[in-house]
Short mmCIF file of N, CA and C in Angstrom, two decimals:
data_model
loop_
_atom_site.label_atom_id
_atom_site.label_comp_id
_atom_site.label_asym_id
_atom_site.label_seq_id
_atom_site.Cartn_x
_atom_site.Cartn_y
_atom_site.Cartn_z
N HIS A 1 31.49 19.08 1.89
CA HIS A 1 30.21 18.98 1.20
C HIS A 1 29.15 19.79 1.94
N MET A 2 28.37 20.53 1.18
CA MET A 2 27.30 21.33 1.76
C MET A 2 26.01 20.51 1.79
N LYS A 3 25.33 20.53 2.93
CA LYS A 3 24.04 19.85 3.03
C LYS A 3 22.93 20.81 2.63
N VAL A 4 21.96 20.30 1.89
CA VAL A 4 20.83 21.12 1.46
C VAL A 4 19.60 20.69 2.25
N PHE A 5 18.96 21.63 2.88
CA PHE A 5 17.74 21.34 3.63
C PHE A 5 16.55 21.94 2.89
N ILE A 6 15.55 21.13 2.67
CA ILE A 6 14.33 21.60 2.01
C ILE A 6 13.30 21.85 3.10
N LYS A 7 12.77 23.05 3.15
CA LYS A 7 11.82 23.40 4.21
C LYS A 7 10.49 22.68 4.05
N THR A 8 10.02 22.54 2.82
CA THR A 8 8.73 21.87 2.62
C THR A 8 8.94 20.36 2.66
N PRO A 9 8.08 19.62 3.36
CA PRO A 9 8.30 18.18 3.49
C PRO A 9 7.96 17.39 2.22
N TYR A 10 7.25 17.99 1.29
CA TYR A 10 6.81 17.26 0.11
C TYR A 10 7.21 17.98 -1.16
N LEU A 11 7.56 17.22 -2.16
CA LEU A 11 7.83 17.74 -3.49
C LEU A 11 6.65 17.34 -4.37
N PHE A 12 5.96 18.31 -4.96
CA PHE A 12 4.76 18.02 -5.73
C PHE A 12 5.09 17.59 -7.15
N ILE A 13 4.52 16.47 -7.58
CA ILE A 13 4.64 16.03 -8.98
C ILE A 13 3.30 15.44 -9.40
N PRO A 14 2.87 15.67 -10.63
CA PRO A 14 1.62 15.04 -11.08
C PRO A 14 1.86 13.59 -11.47
N LYS A 15 0.87 12.75 -11.26
CA LYS A 15 0.97 11.34 -11.63
C LYS A 15 -0.35 10.95 -12.29
N LEU A 16 -0.30 10.37 -13.45
CA LEU A 16 -1.52 9.98 -14.14
C LEU A 16 -2.14 8.78 -13.46
N SER A 17 -3.39 8.87 -13.14
CA SER A 17 -4.11 7.76 -12.54
C SER A 17 -4.67 6.87 -13.64
N LEU A 18 -4.54 5.57 -13.46
CA LEU A 18 -5.08 4.63 -14.43
C LEU A 18 -6.57 4.39 -14.21
N PHE A 19 -7.06 4.71 -13.01
CA PHE A 19 -8.45 4.41 -12.66
C PHE A 19 -9.38 5.57 -12.96
N PHE A 20 -8.87 6.79 -12.86
CA PHE A 20 -9.68 7.97 -13.10
C PHE A 20 -8.94 8.84 -14.11
N MET A 21 -9.67 9.63 -14.86
CA MET A 21 -9.05 10.46 -15.88
C MET A 21 -8.28 11.63 -15.25
N GLY A 22 -8.60 11.99 -14.02
CA GLY A 22 -7.91 13.11 -13.38
C GLY A 22 -6.48 12.75 -13.05
N ILE A 23 -5.66 13.75 -12.92
CA ILE A 23 -4.28 13.55 -12.50
C ILE A 23 -4.22 13.85 -11.01
N LEU A 24 -3.73 12.88 -10.23
CA LEU A 24 -3.72 13.03 -8.78
C LEU A 24 -2.57 13.92 -8.33
N LYS A 25 -2.84 14.65 -7.26
CA LYS A 25 -1.77 15.42 -6.62
C LYS A 25 -0.93 14.42 -5.83
N VAL A 26 0.38 14.44 -6.07
CA VAL A 26 1.29 13.46 -5.48
C VAL A 26 2.50 14.18 -4.92
N ALA A 27 3.07 13.64 -3.85
CA ALA A 27 4.31 14.18 -3.30
C ALA A 27 5.23 13.02 -2.98
N TYR A 28 6.51 13.32 -2.86
CA TYR A 28 7.46 12.33 -2.38
C TYR A 28 7.83 12.69 -0.94
N SER A 29 7.90 11.68 -0.10
CA SER A 29 8.34 11.87 1.28
C SER A 29 9.45 10.84 1.53
N PRO A 30 10.15 10.96 2.65
CA PRO A 30 11.17 9.94 2.96
C PRO A 30 10.59 8.52 3.03
N LYS A 31 9.28 8.41 3.27
CA LYS A 31 8.64 7.09 3.35
C LYS A 31 7.98 6.68 2.04
N GLY A 32 8.24 7.44 0.97
CA GLY A 32 7.68 7.08 -0.33
C GLY A 32 6.65 8.08 -0.83
N ILE A 33 5.96 7.69 -1.90
CA ILE A 33 4.96 8.56 -2.52
C ILE A 33 3.80 8.81 -1.55
N VAL A 34 3.30 10.03 -1.58
CA VAL A 34 2.15 10.43 -0.75
C VAL A 34 1.04 10.93 -1.67
N HIS A 35 -0.16 10.37 -1.50
CA HIS A 35 -1.35 10.92 -2.16
C HIS A 35 -2.02 11.87 -1.16
N PHE A 36 -2.83 12.78 -1.69
CA PHE A 36 -3.58 13.71 -0.85
C PHE A 36 -5.05 13.33 -0.95
N SER A 37 -5.72 13.25 0.20
CA SER A 37 -7.10 12.79 0.25
C SER A 37 -7.94 13.71 1.12
N VAL A 38 -9.24 13.74 0.81
CA VAL A 38 -10.20 14.50 1.61
C VAL A 38 -11.27 13.54 2.13
N GLY A 39 -11.78 13.86 3.32
CA GLY A 39 -12.87 13.09 3.89
C GLY A 39 -13.90 14.04 4.46
N ALA A 40 -15.17 13.63 4.44
CA ALA A 40 -16.27 14.49 4.88
C ALA A 40 -17.05 13.85 6.02
N ILE A 41 -17.10 14.55 7.13
CA ILE A 41 -17.97 14.18 8.25
C ILE A 41 -19.28 14.94 8.02
N ILE A 42 -20.34 14.21 7.71
CA ILE A 42 -21.64 14.82 7.43
C ILE A 42 -22.63 14.27 8.47
N LYS A 43 -23.19 15.17 9.29
CA LYS A 43 -24.09 14.76 10.36
C LYS A 43 -25.48 15.35 10.15
N LYS A 44 -26.48 14.56 10.56
CA LYS A 44 -27.88 15.03 10.54
C LYS A 44 -28.58 14.36 11.72
N GLU A 45 -29.15 15.16 12.62
CA GLU A 45 -29.88 14.62 13.78
C GLU A 45 -29.07 13.55 14.51
N ASN A 46 -27.81 13.87 14.82
CA ASN A 46 -26.91 12.96 15.55
C ASN A 46 -26.59 11.66 14.83
N LYS A 47 -26.78 11.63 13.52
CA LYS A 47 -26.38 10.48 12.71
C LYS A 47 -25.37 10.92 11.67
N PHE A 48 -24.49 10.00 11.32
CA PHE A 48 -23.41 10.27 10.37
C PHE A 48 -23.72 9.58 9.04
N LEU A 49 -23.41 10.27 7.94
CA LEU A 49 -23.59 9.69 6.62
C LEU A 49 -22.38 8.82 6.29
N LEU A 50 -22.64 7.52 6.07
CA LEU A 50 -21.58 6.57 5.76
C LEU A 50 -21.92 5.82 4.48
N ILE A 51 -20.86 5.36 3.83
CA ILE A 51 -20.96 4.55 2.62
C ILE A 51 -20.33 3.20 2.92
N ASP A 52 -20.99 2.13 2.52
CA ASP A 52 -20.37 0.80 2.58
C ASP A 52 -19.65 0.63 1.25
N ARG A 53 -18.33 0.73 1.28
CA ARG A 53 -17.52 0.78 0.05
C ARG A 53 -17.58 -0.55 -0.71
N ALA A 54 -17.83 -0.46 -2.03
CA ALA A 54 -17.86 -1.64 -2.90
C ALA A 54 -16.50 -1.86 -3.55
N VAL A 55 -15.59 -0.89 -3.40
CA VAL A 55 -14.25 -0.99 -4.00
C VAL A 55 -13.21 -0.94 -2.87
N PRO A 56 -12.06 -1.58 -3.09
CA PRO A 56 -11.03 -1.58 -2.03
C PRO A 56 -10.52 -0.17 -1.74
N PRO A 57 -10.14 0.12 -0.48
CA PRO A 57 -10.33 -0.73 0.69
C PRO A 57 -11.79 -0.73 1.14
N GLU A 58 -12.32 -1.93 1.35
CA GLU A 58 -13.74 -2.08 1.66
C GLU A 58 -14.04 -1.81 3.12
N GLY A 59 -15.33 -1.61 3.41
CA GLY A 59 -15.80 -1.32 4.75
C GLY A 59 -16.59 -0.02 4.75
N PHE A 60 -17.19 0.28 5.88
CA PHE A 60 -17.96 1.52 6.01
C PHE A 60 -17.01 2.69 6.21
N ALA A 61 -17.31 3.80 5.53
CA ALA A 61 -16.46 4.98 5.57
C ALA A 61 -17.30 6.22 5.32
N CYS A 62 -16.79 7.36 5.75
CA CYS A 62 -17.38 8.62 5.35
C CYS A 62 -17.03 8.87 3.88
N PRO A 63 -17.80 9.67 3.18
CA PRO A 63 -17.45 10.01 1.80
C PRO A 63 -16.05 10.62 1.76
N ALA A 64 -15.25 10.18 0.78
CA ALA A 64 -13.85 10.60 0.72
C ALA A 64 -13.30 10.34 -0.67
N GLY A 65 -12.13 10.93 -0.94
CA GLY A 65 -11.47 10.66 -2.21
C GLY A 65 -10.18 11.42 -2.35
N HIS A 66 -9.51 11.20 -3.47
CA HIS A 66 -8.21 11.81 -3.75
C HIS A 66 -8.35 13.25 -4.25
N VAL A 67 -7.34 14.04 -3.92
CA VAL A 67 -7.21 15.39 -4.46
C VAL A 67 -6.47 15.28 -5.79
N GLU A 68 -7.04 15.89 -6.82
CA GLU A 68 -6.39 15.89 -8.13
C GLU A 68 -5.47 17.09 -8.25
N THR A 69 -4.51 17.00 -9.18
CA THR A 69 -3.58 18.10 -9.38
C THR A 69 -4.35 19.35 -9.82
N ARG A 70 -3.86 20.51 -9.48
CA ARG A 70 -4.50 21.81 -9.73
C ARG A 70 -5.83 21.96 -8.99
N GLU A 71 -6.04 21.15 -7.97
CA GLU A 71 -7.27 21.18 -7.20
C GLU A 71 -6.90 21.45 -5.75
N THR A 72 -7.64 22.33 -5.09
CA THR A 72 -7.43 22.53 -3.65
C THR A 72 -8.16 21.40 -2.92
N PRO A 73 -7.81 21.16 -1.65
CA PRO A 73 -8.58 20.16 -0.89
C PRO A 73 -10.07 20.50 -0.86
N GLU A 74 -10.40 21.78 -0.77
CA GLU A 74 -11.81 22.19 -0.72
C GLU A 74 -12.54 21.87 -2.03
N GLN A 75 -11.86 22.09 -3.16
CA GLN A 75 -12.45 21.76 -4.46
C GLN A 75 -12.64 20.24 -4.59
N ALA A 76 -11.65 19.48 -4.11
CA ALA A 76 -11.76 18.02 -4.14
C ALA A 76 -12.92 17.55 -3.27
N LEU A 77 -13.07 18.18 -2.12
CA LEU A 77 -14.16 17.83 -1.21
C LEU A 77 -15.52 18.01 -1.89
N ILE A 78 -15.73 19.15 -2.51
CA ILE A 78 -17.00 19.44 -3.18
C ILE A 78 -17.25 18.43 -4.30
N ARG A 79 -16.22 18.14 -5.11
CA ARG A 79 -16.35 17.20 -6.23
C ARG A 79 -16.63 15.78 -5.73
N GLU A 80 -15.84 15.32 -4.76
CA GLU A 80 -15.99 13.95 -4.27
C GLU A 80 -17.36 13.72 -3.62
N ILE A 81 -17.82 14.68 -2.83
CA ILE A 81 -19.12 14.52 -2.14
C ILE A 81 -20.24 14.45 -3.18
N LYS A 82 -20.17 15.29 -4.21
CA LYS A 82 -21.18 15.26 -5.28
C LYS A 82 -21.13 13.90 -5.99
N GLU A 83 -19.92 13.42 -6.33
CA GLU A 83 -19.77 12.14 -7.04
C GLU A 83 -20.26 10.96 -6.20
N GLU A 84 -19.89 10.94 -4.92
CA GLU A 84 -20.18 9.77 -4.08
C GLU A 84 -21.56 9.77 -3.46
N THR A 85 -22.15 10.95 -3.25
CA THR A 85 -23.42 11.00 -2.52
C THR A 85 -24.54 11.73 -3.25
N GLY A 86 -24.20 12.52 -4.27
CA GLY A 86 -25.19 13.35 -4.94
C GLY A 86 -25.51 14.63 -4.19
N LEU A 87 -24.91 14.82 -3.01
CA LEU A 87 -25.21 15.99 -2.18
C LEU A 87 -24.34 17.18 -2.56
N ALA A 88 -24.87 18.37 -2.35
CA ALA A 88 -24.12 19.60 -2.57
C ALA A 88 -23.66 20.13 -1.22
N ILE A 89 -22.40 20.52 -1.13
CA ILE A 89 -21.88 21.08 0.11
C ILE A 89 -22.29 22.54 0.20
N THR A 90 -22.88 22.92 1.35
CA THR A 90 -23.29 24.30 1.56
C THR A 90 -22.36 25.01 2.55
N GLY A 91 -21.55 24.23 3.25
CA GLY A 91 -20.58 24.80 4.20
C GLY A 91 -19.63 23.72 4.65
N TYR A 92 -18.41 24.12 5.01
CA TYR A 92 -17.43 23.14 5.47
C TYR A 92 -16.43 23.80 6.41
N LYS A 93 -15.82 22.97 7.26
CA LYS A 93 -14.79 23.43 8.19
C LYS A 93 -13.76 22.32 8.30
N LEU A 94 -12.48 22.67 8.08
CA LEU A 94 -11.40 21.69 8.25
C LEU A 94 -11.27 21.38 9.73
N ILE A 95 -11.40 20.09 10.11
CA ILE A 95 -11.29 19.76 11.53
C ILE A 95 -9.93 19.18 11.88
N PHE A 96 -9.27 18.50 10.94
CA PHE A 96 -7.87 18.12 11.14
C PHE A 96 -7.24 17.67 9.84
N GLU A 97 -5.90 17.65 9.88
CA GLU A 97 -5.06 17.14 8.79
C GLU A 97 -4.14 16.11 9.41
N GLU A 98 -3.89 15.03 8.68
CA GLU A 98 -3.00 14.00 9.21
C GLU A 98 -2.43 13.17 8.06
N THR A 99 -1.13 12.88 8.14
CA THR A 99 -0.52 11.97 7.17
C THR A 99 -0.54 10.57 7.76
N LEU A 100 -1.15 9.64 7.04
CA LEU A 100 -1.19 8.24 7.47
C LEU A 100 -0.26 7.43 6.59
N TYR A 101 0.63 6.69 7.22
CA TYR A 101 1.53 5.78 6.51
C TYR A 101 0.93 4.39 6.63
N ASN A 102 1.29 3.50 5.74
CA ASN A 102 0.64 2.17 5.67
C ASN A 102 -0.86 2.32 5.50
N ASN A 103 -1.27 3.29 4.69
CA ASN A 103 -2.68 3.61 4.44
C ASN A 103 -2.91 3.37 2.94
N TRP A 104 -3.21 2.12 2.61
CA TRP A 104 -3.23 1.62 1.24
C TRP A 104 -4.45 2.11 0.47
N CYS A 105 -4.26 2.39 -0.84
CA CYS A 105 -5.39 2.68 -1.72
C CYS A 105 -5.28 1.79 -2.95
N LYS A 106 -6.36 1.70 -3.72
CA LYS A 106 -6.40 0.80 -4.88
C LYS A 106 -5.42 1.19 -5.97
N LYS A 107 -4.84 2.39 -5.86
CA LYS A 107 -3.84 2.82 -6.84
C LYS A 107 -2.44 2.33 -6.45
N GLY A 108 -2.34 1.63 -5.32
CA GLY A 108 -1.08 1.02 -4.91
C GLY A 108 -0.19 1.89 -4.05
N VAL A 109 -0.67 3.08 -3.68
CA VAL A 109 0.13 3.96 -2.82
C VAL A 109 -0.25 3.70 -1.36
N THR A 110 0.75 3.74 -0.46
CA THR A 110 0.49 3.39 0.94
C THR A 110 0.53 4.58 1.89
N ASN A 111 0.78 5.78 1.39
CA ASN A 111 0.84 6.96 2.25
C ASN A 111 -0.16 8.01 1.76
N HIS A 112 -0.94 8.55 2.69
CA HIS A 112 -1.93 9.56 2.33
C HIS A 112 -1.93 10.70 3.33
N HIS A 113 -1.91 11.92 2.80
CA HIS A 113 -2.08 13.10 3.64
C HIS A 113 -3.55 13.47 3.57
N TRP A 114 -4.24 13.36 4.71
CA TRP A 114 -5.69 13.54 4.77
C TRP A 114 -6.07 14.94 5.26
N TYR A 115 -7.11 15.49 4.64
CA TYR A 115 -7.79 16.69 5.10
C TYR A 115 -9.21 16.23 5.44
N VAL A 116 -9.59 16.32 6.72
CA VAL A 116 -10.92 15.87 7.13
C VAL A 116 -11.75 17.09 7.51
N PHE A 117 -12.92 17.19 6.89
CA PHE A 117 -13.80 18.34 7.04
C PHE A 117 -15.12 17.93 7.68
N GLU A 118 -15.71 18.85 8.44
CA GLU A 118 -17.12 18.74 8.83
C GLU A 118 -17.89 19.51 7.78
N CYS A 119 -18.98 18.93 7.27
CA CYS A 119 -19.69 19.54 6.15
C CYS A 119 -21.18 19.68 6.42
N ASP A 120 -21.74 20.77 5.90
CA ASP A 120 -23.19 20.94 5.80
C ASP A 120 -23.54 20.68 4.33
N VAL A 121 -24.66 20.02 4.12
CA VAL A 121 -25.03 19.63 2.75
C VAL A 121 -26.50 19.93 2.47
N SER A 122 -26.83 19.93 1.17
CA SER A 122 -28.23 20.01 0.77
C SER A 122 -28.47 18.97 -0.31
N GLY A 123 -29.74 18.62 -0.48
CA GLY A 123 -30.10 17.63 -1.48
C GLY A 123 -30.45 16.30 -0.86
N PHE A 124 -30.54 15.28 -1.70
CA PHE A 124 -30.90 13.93 -1.25
C PHE A 124 -29.78 12.99 -1.62
N GLU A 125 -29.37 12.18 -0.64
CA GLU A 125 -28.25 11.27 -0.89
C GLU A 125 -28.65 10.13 -1.81
N ARG A 126 -27.70 9.73 -2.63
CA ARG A 126 -27.86 8.56 -3.49
C ARG A 126 -26.47 7.95 -3.67
N LYS A 127 -26.42 6.65 -3.76
CA LYS A 127 -25.13 5.97 -3.89
C LYS A 127 -24.71 5.90 -5.36
N ASN A 128 -23.41 5.74 -5.57
CA ASN A 128 -22.91 5.49 -6.92
C ASN A 128 -22.36 4.06 -6.97
N ASN A 129 -21.70 3.69 -8.06
CA ASN A 129 -21.25 2.30 -8.22
C ASN A 129 -20.06 1.95 -7.32
N GLU A 130 -19.50 2.92 -6.60
CA GLU A 130 -18.42 2.62 -5.66
C GLU A 130 -18.95 2.22 -4.29
N ALA A 131 -20.29 2.23 -4.14
CA ALA A 131 -20.89 1.96 -2.83
C ALA A 131 -21.91 0.83 -2.92
N LYS A 132 -21.88 -0.05 -1.90
CA LYS A 132 -22.92 -1.08 -1.77
C LYS A 132 -24.19 -0.43 -1.23
N LEU A 133 -24.00 0.51 -0.29
CA LEU A 133 -25.14 1.26 0.24
C LEU A 133 -24.66 2.56 0.84
N ILE A 134 -25.60 3.46 1.05
CA ILE A 134 -25.32 4.74 1.70
C ILE A 134 -26.42 4.93 2.73
N GLY A 135 -26.05 5.42 3.92
CA GLY A 135 -27.07 5.59 4.94
C GLY A 135 -26.58 6.41 6.12
N TRP A 136 -27.52 6.69 7.02
CA TRP A 136 -27.25 7.49 8.21
C TRP A 136 -27.16 6.55 9.41
N PHE A 137 -26.09 6.69 10.21
CA PHE A 137 -25.83 5.77 11.31
C PHE A 137 -25.52 6.55 12.59
N SER A 138 -26.08 6.06 13.71
CA SER A 138 -25.82 6.67 15.01
C SER A 138 -24.43 6.23 15.49
N GLN A 139 -23.94 6.94 16.50
CA GLN A 139 -22.65 6.60 17.10
C GLN A 139 -22.67 5.15 17.60
N LYS A 140 -23.78 4.75 18.21
CA LYS A 140 -23.93 3.38 18.73
C LYS A 140 -23.86 2.37 17.57
N GLU A 141 -24.53 2.68 16.45
CA GLU A 141 -24.51 1.77 15.28
C GLU A 141 -23.12 1.70 14.66
N ILE A 142 -22.42 2.83 14.60
CA ILE A 142 -21.08 2.86 14.00
C ILE A 142 -20.14 1.91 14.74
N LYS A 143 -20.31 1.82 16.05
CA LYS A 143 -19.45 0.94 16.85
C LYS A 143 -19.59 -0.53 16.46
N THR A 144 -20.70 -0.89 15.79
CA THR A 144 -20.94 -2.29 15.41
C THR A 144 -20.58 -2.59 13.95
N LEU A 145 -20.23 -1.55 13.17
CA LEU A 145 -19.99 -1.73 11.74
C LEU A 145 -18.56 -2.20 11.45
N ASN A 146 -18.41 -2.86 10.31
CA ASN A 146 -17.08 -3.21 9.80
C ASN A 146 -16.54 -1.97 9.08
N LEU A 147 -15.75 -1.19 9.81
CA LEU A 147 -15.28 0.08 9.28
C LEU A 147 -14.03 -0.10 8.42
N GLU A 148 -13.94 0.71 7.37
CA GLU A 148 -12.73 0.78 6.56
C GLU A 148 -11.62 1.28 7.51
N PRO A 149 -10.40 0.71 7.45
CA PRO A 149 -9.37 1.01 8.47
C PRO A 149 -9.06 2.49 8.69
N THR A 150 -9.03 3.29 7.64
CA THR A 150 -8.76 4.73 7.81
C THR A 150 -9.82 5.36 8.70
N TRP A 151 -11.08 5.01 8.44
CA TRP A 151 -12.17 5.62 9.21
C TRP A 151 -12.29 5.05 10.60
N GLN A 152 -11.86 3.82 10.80
CA GLN A 152 -11.77 3.28 12.16
C GLN A 152 -10.79 4.16 12.96
N HIS A 153 -9.66 4.48 12.35
CA HIS A 153 -8.66 5.34 12.98
C HIS A 153 -9.23 6.74 13.26
N PHE A 154 -9.88 7.35 12.25
CA PHE A 154 -10.41 8.70 12.41
C PHE A 154 -11.53 8.74 13.46
N PHE A 155 -12.43 7.75 13.46
CA PHE A 155 -13.52 7.74 14.43
C PHE A 155 -12.98 7.57 15.86
N LYS A 156 -11.91 6.79 16.02
CA LYS A 156 -11.28 6.68 17.34
C LYS A 156 -10.67 8.02 17.74
N LYS A 157 -9.99 8.66 16.80
CA LYS A 157 -9.36 9.96 17.04
C LYS A 157 -10.39 11.00 17.48
N MET A 158 -11.61 10.93 16.91
CA MET A 158 -12.67 11.90 17.20
C MET A 158 -13.58 11.44 18.35
N ASN A 159 -13.21 10.33 19.00
CA ASN A 159 -14.00 9.77 20.12
C ASN A 159 -15.43 9.42 19.72
N ILE A 160 -15.60 8.97 18.48
CA ILE A 160 -16.92 8.51 18.01
C ILE A 160 -17.08 7.03 18.33
N ILE A 161 -15.96 6.29 18.26
CA ILE A 161 -15.98 4.88 18.68
C ILE A 161 -14.95 4.68 19.78
#
């Protein structure tokens, strides 16, 4: 028997989301389905823009969301930041990528491949119905917040907490 090795770790398939009209970019991995997500680190005067999430998983987090099919991570970043904060991205830089397993989302998937960007923005922030509040927090304040687990992990990784 011949063994077949696939060089790419993920097989892309579209999956219809029941919560949003967009079709999410999805892959299969040996550990199950993987969603693709983007997150935005937005800083102003040594403070970080955070949202207190009103939808699961709850807690304070940077603006973030799923990548839809036929969308690049950068396109998803621009769309999600506009939807969640009302801000327009004027510049961005990918600071890291990481696949998190046991990283649950309200769509029932537990694996997410994250693209985390540092972003420059313009405009005035405003919350949407997915947020209890939106605000700017210092590194010292972030250490005292009830952080959403993904962002607790990312802030530790970046030595913010």
